XYZ file of C-alpha atoms in Angstrom:
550
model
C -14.767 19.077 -2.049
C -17.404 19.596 0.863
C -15.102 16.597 2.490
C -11.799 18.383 1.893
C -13.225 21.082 4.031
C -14.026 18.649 6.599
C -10.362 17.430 6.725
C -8.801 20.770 6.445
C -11.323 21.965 9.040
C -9.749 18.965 12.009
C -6.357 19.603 10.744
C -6.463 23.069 11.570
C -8.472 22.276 15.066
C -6.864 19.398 16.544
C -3.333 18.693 17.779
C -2.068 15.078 16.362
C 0.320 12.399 18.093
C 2.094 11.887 14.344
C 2.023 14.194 11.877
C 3.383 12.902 7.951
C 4.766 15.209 5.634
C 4.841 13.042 2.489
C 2.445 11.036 0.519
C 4.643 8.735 -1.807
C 4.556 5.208 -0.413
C 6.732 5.630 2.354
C 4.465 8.570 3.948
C 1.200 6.642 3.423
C 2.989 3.377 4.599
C 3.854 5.384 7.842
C 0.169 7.218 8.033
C -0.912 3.756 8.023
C 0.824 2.171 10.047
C 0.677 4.937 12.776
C -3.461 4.851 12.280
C -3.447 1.179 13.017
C -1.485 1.048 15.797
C -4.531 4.155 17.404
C -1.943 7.180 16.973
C -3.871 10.255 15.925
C -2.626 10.913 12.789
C -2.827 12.863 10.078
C -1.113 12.933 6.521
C -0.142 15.668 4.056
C 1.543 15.760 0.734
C 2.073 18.824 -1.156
C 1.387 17.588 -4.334
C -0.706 14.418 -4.419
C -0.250 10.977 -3.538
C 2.268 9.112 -5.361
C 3.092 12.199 -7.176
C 6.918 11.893 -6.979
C 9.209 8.808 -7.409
C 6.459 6.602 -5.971
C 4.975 7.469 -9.754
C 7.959 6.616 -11.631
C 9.048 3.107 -10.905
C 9.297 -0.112 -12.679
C 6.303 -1.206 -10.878
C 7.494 -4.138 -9.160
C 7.497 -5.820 -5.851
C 10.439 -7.990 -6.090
C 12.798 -9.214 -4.015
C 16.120 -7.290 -5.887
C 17.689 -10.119 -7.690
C 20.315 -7.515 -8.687
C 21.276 -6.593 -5.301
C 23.024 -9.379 -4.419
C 25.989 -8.663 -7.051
C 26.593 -5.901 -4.155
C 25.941 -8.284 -0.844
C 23.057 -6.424 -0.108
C 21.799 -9.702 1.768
C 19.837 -7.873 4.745
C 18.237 -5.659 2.401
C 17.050 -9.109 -0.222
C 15.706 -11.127 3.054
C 13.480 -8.274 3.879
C 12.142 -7.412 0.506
C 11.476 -10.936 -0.312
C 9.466 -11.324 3.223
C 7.781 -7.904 2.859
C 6.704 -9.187 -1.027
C 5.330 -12.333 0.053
C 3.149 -9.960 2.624
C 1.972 -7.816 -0.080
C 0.560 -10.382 -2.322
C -1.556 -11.129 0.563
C -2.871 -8.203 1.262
C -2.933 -6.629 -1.912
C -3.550 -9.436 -4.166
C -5.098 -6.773 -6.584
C -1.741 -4.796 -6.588
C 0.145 -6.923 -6.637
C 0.464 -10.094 -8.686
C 2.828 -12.821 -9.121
C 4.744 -11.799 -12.418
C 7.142 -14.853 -13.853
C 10.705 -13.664 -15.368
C 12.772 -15.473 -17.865
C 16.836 -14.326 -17.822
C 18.490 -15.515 -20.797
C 22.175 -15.883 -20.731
C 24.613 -15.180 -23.673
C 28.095 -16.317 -24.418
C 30.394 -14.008 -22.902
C 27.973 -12.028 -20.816
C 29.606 -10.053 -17.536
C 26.935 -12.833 -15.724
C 27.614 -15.824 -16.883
C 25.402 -19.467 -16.613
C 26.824 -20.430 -13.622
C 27.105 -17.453 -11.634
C 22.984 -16.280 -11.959
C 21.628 -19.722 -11.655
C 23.703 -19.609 -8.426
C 22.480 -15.784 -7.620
C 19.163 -16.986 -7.972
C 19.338 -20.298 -5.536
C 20.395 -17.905 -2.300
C 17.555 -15.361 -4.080
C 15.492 -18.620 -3.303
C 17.148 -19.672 -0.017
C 16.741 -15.852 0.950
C 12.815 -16.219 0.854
C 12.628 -19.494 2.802
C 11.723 -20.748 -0.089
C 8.032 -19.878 0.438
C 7.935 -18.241 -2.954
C 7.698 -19.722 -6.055
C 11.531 -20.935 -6.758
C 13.254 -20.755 -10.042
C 14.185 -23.198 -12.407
C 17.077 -23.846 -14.741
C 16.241 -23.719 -18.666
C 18.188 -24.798 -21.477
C 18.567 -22.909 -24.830
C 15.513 -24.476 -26.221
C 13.331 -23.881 -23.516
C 14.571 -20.283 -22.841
C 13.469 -19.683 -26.286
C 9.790 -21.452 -26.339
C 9.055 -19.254 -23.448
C 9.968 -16.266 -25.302
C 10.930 -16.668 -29.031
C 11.592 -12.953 -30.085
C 14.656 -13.144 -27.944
C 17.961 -13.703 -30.063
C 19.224 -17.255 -30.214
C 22.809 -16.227 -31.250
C 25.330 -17.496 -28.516
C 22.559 -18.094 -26.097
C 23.380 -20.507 -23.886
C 20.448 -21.193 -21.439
C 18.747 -18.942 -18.832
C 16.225 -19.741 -16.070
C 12.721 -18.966 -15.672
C 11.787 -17.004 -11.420
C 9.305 -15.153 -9.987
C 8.459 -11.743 -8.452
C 5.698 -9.475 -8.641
C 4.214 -6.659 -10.553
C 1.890 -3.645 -9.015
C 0.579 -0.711 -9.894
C 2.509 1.608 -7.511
C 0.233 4.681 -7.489
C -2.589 3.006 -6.696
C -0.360 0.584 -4.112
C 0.559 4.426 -2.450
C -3.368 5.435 -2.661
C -4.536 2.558 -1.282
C -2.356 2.914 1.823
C -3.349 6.742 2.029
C -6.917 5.250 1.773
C -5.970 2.711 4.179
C -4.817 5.048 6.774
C -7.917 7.326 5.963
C -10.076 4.383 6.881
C -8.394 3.433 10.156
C -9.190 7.294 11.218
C -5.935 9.613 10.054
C -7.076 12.502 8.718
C -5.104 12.763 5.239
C -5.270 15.174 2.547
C -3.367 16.342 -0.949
C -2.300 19.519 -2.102
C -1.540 21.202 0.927
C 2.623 22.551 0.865
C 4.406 22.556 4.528
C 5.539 26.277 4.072
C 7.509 26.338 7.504
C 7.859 24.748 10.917
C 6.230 26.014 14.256
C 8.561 25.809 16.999
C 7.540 25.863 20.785
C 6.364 23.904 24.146
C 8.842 23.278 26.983
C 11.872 24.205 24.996
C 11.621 26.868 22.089
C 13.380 24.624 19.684
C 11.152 21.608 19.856
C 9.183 21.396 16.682
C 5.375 21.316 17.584
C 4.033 21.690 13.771
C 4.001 23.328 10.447
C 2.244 25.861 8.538
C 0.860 24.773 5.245
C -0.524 26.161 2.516
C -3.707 25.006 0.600
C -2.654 24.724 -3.122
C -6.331 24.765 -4.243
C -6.889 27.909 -2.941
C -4.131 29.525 -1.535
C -5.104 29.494 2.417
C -2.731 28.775 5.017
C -3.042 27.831 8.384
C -1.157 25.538 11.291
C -1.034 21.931 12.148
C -0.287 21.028 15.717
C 1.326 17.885 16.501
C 3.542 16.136 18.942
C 6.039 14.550 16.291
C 6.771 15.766 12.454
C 8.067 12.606 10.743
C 9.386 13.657 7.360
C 8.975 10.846 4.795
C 9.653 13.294 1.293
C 11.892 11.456 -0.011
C 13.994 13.065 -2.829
C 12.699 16.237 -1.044
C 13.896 15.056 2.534
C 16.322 18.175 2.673
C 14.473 20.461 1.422
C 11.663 20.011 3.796
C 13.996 19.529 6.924
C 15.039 23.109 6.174
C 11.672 24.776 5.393
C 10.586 22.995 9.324
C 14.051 24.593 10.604
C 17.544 24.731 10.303
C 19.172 22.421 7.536
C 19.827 18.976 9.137
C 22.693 18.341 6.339
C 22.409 16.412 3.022
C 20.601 13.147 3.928
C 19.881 11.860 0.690
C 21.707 10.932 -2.329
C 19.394 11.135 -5.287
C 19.582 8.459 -8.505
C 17.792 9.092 -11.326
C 16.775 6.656 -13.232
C 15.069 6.456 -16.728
C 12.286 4.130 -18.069
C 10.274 4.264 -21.052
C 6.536 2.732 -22.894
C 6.437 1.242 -26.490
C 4.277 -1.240 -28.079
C 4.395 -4.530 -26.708
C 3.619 -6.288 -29.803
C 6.852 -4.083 -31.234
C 8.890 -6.095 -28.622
C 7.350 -9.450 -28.920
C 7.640 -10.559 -24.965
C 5.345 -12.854 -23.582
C 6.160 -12.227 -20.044
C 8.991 -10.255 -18.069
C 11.939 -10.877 -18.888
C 15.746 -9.917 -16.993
C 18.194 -8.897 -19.349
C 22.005 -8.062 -18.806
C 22.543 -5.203 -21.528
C 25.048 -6.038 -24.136
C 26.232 -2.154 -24.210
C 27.294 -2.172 -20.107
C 26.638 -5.235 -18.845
C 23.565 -3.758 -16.874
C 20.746 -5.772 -15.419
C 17.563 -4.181 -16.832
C 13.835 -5.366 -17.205
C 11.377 -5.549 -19.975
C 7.784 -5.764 -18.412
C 5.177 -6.296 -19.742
C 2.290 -3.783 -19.464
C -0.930 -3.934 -20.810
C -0.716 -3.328 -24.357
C 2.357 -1.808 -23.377
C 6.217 -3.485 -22.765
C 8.289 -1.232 -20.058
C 11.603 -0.733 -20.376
C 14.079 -0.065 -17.913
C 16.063 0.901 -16.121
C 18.724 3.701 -16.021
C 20.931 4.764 -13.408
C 22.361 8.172 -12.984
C 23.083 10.621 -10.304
C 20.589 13.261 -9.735
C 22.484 16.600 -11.079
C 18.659 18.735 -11.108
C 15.796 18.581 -8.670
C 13.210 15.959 -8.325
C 10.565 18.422 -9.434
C 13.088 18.666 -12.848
C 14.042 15.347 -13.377
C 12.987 13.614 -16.875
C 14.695 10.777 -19.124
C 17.576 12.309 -21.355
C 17.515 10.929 -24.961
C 20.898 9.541 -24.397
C 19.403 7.589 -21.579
C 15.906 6.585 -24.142
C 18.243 5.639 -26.781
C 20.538 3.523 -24.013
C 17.238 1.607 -23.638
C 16.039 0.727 -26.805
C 19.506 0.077 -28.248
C 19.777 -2.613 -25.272
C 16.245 -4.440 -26.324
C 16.689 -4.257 -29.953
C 20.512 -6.343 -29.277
C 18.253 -9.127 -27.254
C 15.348 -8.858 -29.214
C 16.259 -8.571 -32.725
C 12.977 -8.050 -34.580
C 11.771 -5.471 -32.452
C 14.259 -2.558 -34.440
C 12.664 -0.116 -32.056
C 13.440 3.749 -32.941
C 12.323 6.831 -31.244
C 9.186 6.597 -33.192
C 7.816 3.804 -30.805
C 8.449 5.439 -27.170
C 4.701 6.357 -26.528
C 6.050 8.169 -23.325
C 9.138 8.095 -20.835
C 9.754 9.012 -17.364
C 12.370 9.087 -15.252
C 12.638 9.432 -10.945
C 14.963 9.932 -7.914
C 15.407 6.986 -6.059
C 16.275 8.867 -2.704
C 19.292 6.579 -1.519
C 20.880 7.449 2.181
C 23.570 9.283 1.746
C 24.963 8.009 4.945
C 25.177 4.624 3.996
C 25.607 5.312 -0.137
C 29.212 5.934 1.076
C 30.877 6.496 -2.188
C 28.330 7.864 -3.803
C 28.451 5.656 -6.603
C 24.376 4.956 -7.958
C 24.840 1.442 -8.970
C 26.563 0.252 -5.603
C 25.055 2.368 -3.294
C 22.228 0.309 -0.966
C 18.535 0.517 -0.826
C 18.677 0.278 2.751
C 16.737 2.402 4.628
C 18.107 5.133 7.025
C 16.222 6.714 10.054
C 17.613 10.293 11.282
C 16.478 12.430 14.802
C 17.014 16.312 14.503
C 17.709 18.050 17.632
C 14.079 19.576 17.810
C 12.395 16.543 17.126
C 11.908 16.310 13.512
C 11.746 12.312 12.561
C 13.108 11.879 8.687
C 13.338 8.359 6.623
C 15.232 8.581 3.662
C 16.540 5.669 1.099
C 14.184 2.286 0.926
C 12.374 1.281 -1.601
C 8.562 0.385 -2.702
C 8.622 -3.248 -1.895
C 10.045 -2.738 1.810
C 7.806 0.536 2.164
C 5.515 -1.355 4.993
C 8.319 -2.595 6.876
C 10.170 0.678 6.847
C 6.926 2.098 8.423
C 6.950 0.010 11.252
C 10.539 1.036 11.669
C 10.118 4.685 11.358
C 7.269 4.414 13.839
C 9.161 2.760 16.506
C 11.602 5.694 16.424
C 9.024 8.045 16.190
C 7.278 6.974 19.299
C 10.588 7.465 21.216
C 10.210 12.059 20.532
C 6.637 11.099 22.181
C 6.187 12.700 25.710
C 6.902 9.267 28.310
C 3.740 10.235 30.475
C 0.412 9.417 29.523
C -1.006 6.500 27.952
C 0.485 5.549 24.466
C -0.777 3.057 21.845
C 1.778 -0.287 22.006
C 3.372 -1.351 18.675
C 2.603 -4.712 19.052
C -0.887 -4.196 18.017
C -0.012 -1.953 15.035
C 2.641 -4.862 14.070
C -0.117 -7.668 14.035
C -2.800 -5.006 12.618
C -0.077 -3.960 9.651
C 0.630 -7.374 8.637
C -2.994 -8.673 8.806
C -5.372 -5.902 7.199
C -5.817 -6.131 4.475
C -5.495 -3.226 1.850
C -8.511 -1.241 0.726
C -9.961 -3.465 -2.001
C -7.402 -6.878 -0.476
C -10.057 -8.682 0.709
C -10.662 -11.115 -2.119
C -10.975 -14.738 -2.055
C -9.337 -15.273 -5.539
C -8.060 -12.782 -8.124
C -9.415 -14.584 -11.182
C -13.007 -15.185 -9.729
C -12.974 -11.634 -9.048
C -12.213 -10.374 -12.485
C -14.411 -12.815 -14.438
C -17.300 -11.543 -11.752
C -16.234 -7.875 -13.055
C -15.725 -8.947 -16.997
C -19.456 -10.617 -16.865
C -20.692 -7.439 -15.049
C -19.078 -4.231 -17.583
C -20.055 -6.824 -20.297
C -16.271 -5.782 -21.469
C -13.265 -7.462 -20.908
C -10.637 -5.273 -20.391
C -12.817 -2.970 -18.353
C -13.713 -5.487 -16.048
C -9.727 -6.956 -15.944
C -9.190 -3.244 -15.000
C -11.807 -2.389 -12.575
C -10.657 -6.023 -10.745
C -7.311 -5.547 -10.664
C -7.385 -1.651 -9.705
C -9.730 -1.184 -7.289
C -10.274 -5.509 -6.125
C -13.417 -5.946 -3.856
C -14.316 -2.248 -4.076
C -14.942 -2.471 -7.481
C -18.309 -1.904 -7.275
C -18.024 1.350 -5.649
C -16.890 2.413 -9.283
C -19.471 0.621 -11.050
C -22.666 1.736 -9.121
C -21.780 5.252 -10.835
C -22.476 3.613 -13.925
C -25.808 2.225 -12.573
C -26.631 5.633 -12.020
C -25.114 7.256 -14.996
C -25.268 4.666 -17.944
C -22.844 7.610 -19.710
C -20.381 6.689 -16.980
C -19.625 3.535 -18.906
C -18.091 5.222 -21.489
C -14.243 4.565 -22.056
C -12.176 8.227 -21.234
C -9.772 6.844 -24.201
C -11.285 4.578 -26.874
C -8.112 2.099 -26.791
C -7.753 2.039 -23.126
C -9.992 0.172 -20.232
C -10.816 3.547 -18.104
C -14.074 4.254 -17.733
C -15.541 7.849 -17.282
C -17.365 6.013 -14.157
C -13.613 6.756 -12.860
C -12.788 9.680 -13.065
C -15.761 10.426 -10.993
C -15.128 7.664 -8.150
C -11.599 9.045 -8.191
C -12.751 13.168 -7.331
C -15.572 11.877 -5.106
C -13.850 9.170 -3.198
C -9.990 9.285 -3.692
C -9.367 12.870 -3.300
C -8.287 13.389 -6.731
C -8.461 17.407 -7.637
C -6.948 18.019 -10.736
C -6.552 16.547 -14.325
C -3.237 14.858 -13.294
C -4.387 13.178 -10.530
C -6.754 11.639 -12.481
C -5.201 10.842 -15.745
C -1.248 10.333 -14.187
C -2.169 8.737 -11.089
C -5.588 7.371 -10.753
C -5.268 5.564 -14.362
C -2.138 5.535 -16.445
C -3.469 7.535 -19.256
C -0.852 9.494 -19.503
C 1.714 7.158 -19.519
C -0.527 5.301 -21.799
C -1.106 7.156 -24.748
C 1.400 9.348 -27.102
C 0.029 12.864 -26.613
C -0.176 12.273 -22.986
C -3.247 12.026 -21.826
C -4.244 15.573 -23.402
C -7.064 14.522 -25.360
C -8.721 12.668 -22.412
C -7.690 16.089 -20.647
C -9.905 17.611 -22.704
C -12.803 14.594 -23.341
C -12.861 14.535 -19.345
C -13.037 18.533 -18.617
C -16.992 19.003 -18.490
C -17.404 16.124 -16.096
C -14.228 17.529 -13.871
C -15.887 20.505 -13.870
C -19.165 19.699 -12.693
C -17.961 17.415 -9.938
C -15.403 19.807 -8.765
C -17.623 23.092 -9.302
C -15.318 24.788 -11.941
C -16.201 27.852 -13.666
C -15.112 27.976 -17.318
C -11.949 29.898 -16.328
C -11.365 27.270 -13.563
C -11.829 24.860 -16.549
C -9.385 26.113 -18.863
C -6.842 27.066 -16.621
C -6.334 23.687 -15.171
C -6.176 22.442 -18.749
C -2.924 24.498 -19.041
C -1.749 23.690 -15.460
C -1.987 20.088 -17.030
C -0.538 20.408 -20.075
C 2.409 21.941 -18.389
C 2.187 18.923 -15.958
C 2.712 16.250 -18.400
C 5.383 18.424 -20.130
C 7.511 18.686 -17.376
C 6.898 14.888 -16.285
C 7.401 13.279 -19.999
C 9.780 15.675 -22.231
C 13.251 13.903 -23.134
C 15.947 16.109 -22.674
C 18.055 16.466 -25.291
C 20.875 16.065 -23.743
C-alpha cells in the first residue's frame, strides 16, 4: 500500500501528456504503448484491471475463423498478424492451441465450404502460422473420439491460440508501469475538469479513491477513454454526452468438468440447435464452453449468463458429444460479458453480423474514445488510438515520434516474455515447486518472473501451500499479487490474479476465507476491514456468476 501512496501522490502532482481511463486490455494496451513511445502517462481503472469484459472472454488469441462468414477480411488479416506478435512476446500467455472442426451431414457449413473458409484463414496469415489440414471421418474421430460419429463426414484439424486474458491485461498494465506510466486500480473518474485556452477543452478528471474514499484531480493534456462497455457513460461523467458510441453484445460462457466432456483439445463446433459456431476449450481440469450472443438489454456492471443461454450451451455439446449428458449439475460456474461493438459501424445492430472493427471518435473538447475491437487486436488498436491521440497534443514543443513506440511495441517483450522456450521453462519451474501443476502454473502465468513468486516461498516455506487443495495456486501468490501487482481486494486476487473463482463451485468463497488472515496482514486490515471485504466479495462473485433465471 505504501506504493499506492506513491502513485496516487504523482498523479495528484504532476500534469501527464496521456491520461487512460480504462484498464481492460485496450486501456493497458494504450498505457503501454503511450509509455514506450516516452509519453508521460498515467493509467486508471475504476475497478481493477481486467475487471470488465477483458475478464469474461473465451480466452483466445485467434485469428476469427468465424468472421469471415461476414467478409470481415480487414479485421481477420490484422488479428492473425497481431496473434502471430503475441506468441512472441507473450509466449507465456499465449500458446499455440490446435482445433479440430468436425462436419456433419446437413450442417448450415458444410465440407466444402469450411475447408475453403479455412484456406483464405491460411492465405490471410501469409501463411506464417501453422496451416490447417483436411481430415477424414476416421481421423476427425482419433483426434477426438467422444465426438458423435453419426453423419459425420470429415472435419479438419487448425490452429490458434489460447491466453489467459487477465493476466494478458495485467501484464500490459505492468508493462506500461515498467516503461514509467504511473498506473493504478480502484480509483473512479467522478467528473471532467475543463479549462486552458478555451473553457471547453478537457484538461483532466477528478477521481475518487475507492479504498478510501479521497478524491482529488489529475491534470493532463489528452483524456483518451478506452472503457469499453462503459465508453458512454464515462464520456458523459468528463462532459456533455458524446451520443451512443457503443453497441453492447453479451455473450454467455460457462466451466464444467473436462473429463465430463471428454475433449482432448479445442474443438469448433457449428451447434445443431442454430447453426452457431461455438468453442469447447479446454481448460485445465476444466472444458469452456461458449459462446452466446445477445444484445446487451442491462448494464455491464449487471450482465450475467441467463439459464436459457447455460442450457443453449450444454444442450449444443451434449448433441456433438454424446456421452457427456451434461445437466445443470456440472456448470461449476458461468459468466457472461459485453463485447463493446461500434455502434457506428454495427449498422444494423444485429450482434452476430455486426464487426469487431475498431472505431476511434474526437469530442469537441478533446476527449479521445476507442470503442469496439477485440483482445487479440488490442496492441494494434493502441498504436492506432495513439496516433490520433497525439493529433489533441499542443503542435509546439518537442513530442515523442511514433516510430519508436511502433518498433518498441512490437519488440518488448511482455513482463515475464522473455523466455527462450516455454517447455524448458516449466520443467525448470516443475523441478523447482517439486509439484507439477504448480510449477506448469507458475511457468505459464507469470514466465521468466516466476521466481519473483517463488522467493516468497524461500522466505515463507507456508507460502507453498496450495490456496485450494485441487487447484495449482499457491498462497506464495496471493502475496506476490498485493505486493507487486496491485491487487487490493479478495477479487482481485481470487477472480483475476488466479481463476479461483471461476475454478471452483462455491466460487472461490472458501479460499476467500482460507486466504483472509494473510490479506489482512499484507494489506493492514483490522478485523472489521477483514470481514467486511469478505461480504464485499461474496457480493462480488454473486453478481459476476448468478444465472438469471430468465
Amino acid at each position: 500500500m505504501i506504493a499506492r501512496q506513491a502513485v496516487l501522490a504523482t498523479l495528484a502532482a504532476e500534469p501527464f501528456d496521456m491520461l487512460v481511463v480504462g484498464g481492460g486490455i485496450t486501456g493497458a494496451g494504450v498505457a503501454r504503448e503511450a509509455a514506450l513511445a516516452g509519453f508521460r502517462t498515467a493509467l486508471l481503472e475504476r475497478d481493477d484491471f481486467a475487471s470488465g469484459t477483458s475478464s469474461r472472454s473465451s480466452r483466445l488469441v485467434h485469428g476469427g475463423v468465424r468472421y469471415l462468414e461476414h467478409g470481415h477480411i480487414g479485421l481477420v488479416f490484422e488479428s492473425s498478424r497481431e496473434r502471430r506478435l503475441l506468441l512472441k512476446l507473450a509466449p507465456h500467455l499465449v500458446r499455440p492451441l490446435a482445433f479440430t472442426w468436425p462436419v456433419y451431414r446437413g450442417a448450415r457449413v458444410p465440407l466444402w465450404k469450411m475447408r475453403a473458409g479455412l484456406a483464405l484463414y491460411d492465405a490471410l496469415s501469409l501463411y506464417r502460422n501453422a496451416r490447417h489440414h483436411a481430415l477424414n471421418r476416421g481421423e476427425v474421430l482419433a483426434a477426438e473420439p467422444a465426438l458423435s460419429p453419426d453423419g459425420m463426414v470429415g472435419g479438419a484439424r487448425y490452429w490458434d491460440a489460447a491466453t489467459d486474458d487477465t493476466r494478458l491485461t495485467l501484464a500490459s498494465a505492468v508493462a506500461a508501469r515498467d516503461a514509467g506510466a504511473s498506473v493504478a486500480n480502484h480509483l473512479a473518474v467522478v467528473s471532467g475538469i475543463h479549462g486552458g485556452d478555451s473553457a471547453r477543452r478537457l484538461t483532466g478528471v477528478v477521481v475518487e479513491d475507492r479504498l478510501t474514499g479521497a478524491t482529488f484531480p489529475v491534470q493532463a493534456r489528452v483524456i483518451i477513454n478506452a472503457t469499453g462497455p462503459w465508453s458512454d457513460a464515462t464520456a458523459a461523467l468528463t462532459g456533455s454526452p458524446q451520443g451512443a458510441q457503443v453497441f453492447g453484445s453479451a455473450g454467455s460462457h460457462i466451466a464444467v468438468p473436462r473429463n465430463r466432456v471428454g475433449n482432448n483439445d479445442a474443438v469448433t463446433i457449428v451447434s445443431p440447435l442454430d447453426g452457431r459456431v461455438m468453442f469447447i476449450l479446454p481448460a485445465g481440469v476444466h472444458t469452456i464452453i461458449g459462446t452466446t450472443e445477445r444484445p446487451a438489454l442491462s448494464g455491464p456492471d449487471d450482465i450475467r449468463a441467463t439459464r436459457a443461454e447455460v442450457t443453449y450451451l450444454l444442450q449444443s455439446v451434449n448433441r456433438c458429444f454424446p456421452f457427456a449428458q451434461l445437466t445443470m449439475d456440472d456448470v461449476v460456474s458461468a459468466w457472461c460479458g459485453i463485447r463493446p461493438l461500434a455502434a457506428v459501424r454495427a449498422g444494423e445492430h444485429n450482434a452476430n453480423s455486426a464487426s469487431r472493427e475498431h472505431a476511434i471518435t474526437h469530442r469537441a473538447d478533446g476527449l479521445v474514445s476507442i470503442t469496439g475491437g477485440k483482445l487479440t487486436t488490442y496492441r494494434a488498436m493502441a498504436a492506432d488510438v495513439l496516433s490520433h491521440a497525439r493529433h489533441e497534443l499542443p503542435k509546439s514543443g518537442n513530442l515523442p515520434t511514433l516510430a519508436h513506440a511502433a518498433l518498441a511495441s512490437e519488440s518488448t517483450p511482455l513482463p515475464g516474455g522473455d523466455i527462450v522456450s516455454r517447455e524448458a521453462t516449466v520443467a525448470e519451474a516443475r523441478n523447482t515447486a517439486h509439484d507439477a501443476a504448480v510449477g506448469e502454473r507458475l511457468a505459464l502465468a507469470y514466465g521468466s518472473r516466476w521466481r519473483n513468486v517463488w522467493s516468497y516461498v524461500q522466505r515463507d516455506a507456508a507460502l507453498g501451500r496450495r490456496l485450494s487443495d485441487d487447484l495449482p495456486y499457491l498462497l506464495a501468490e496471493v502475496a506476490h499479487a498485493v505486493e507487486r501487482e496491485m491487487a487490493a481486494t479478495f477479487s482481485d486476487v481470487l477472480v483475476r490474479r488466479t481463476h479461483v473463482a471461476f475454478e471452483t463451485r462455491d466460487n472461490g468463497r472458501a479460499a476467500a476465507r482460507r486466504i483472509a488472515p494473510l490479506m489482512a496482514a499484507l494489506l493492514h486490515w483490522s478485523e472489521r476491514d477483514t470481514a467486511q471485504h469478505l461480504d464485499a466479495y461474496d457480493r462480488d462473485v454473486a453478481r459476476l456468476f448468478t444465472i438469471d433465471d430468465v
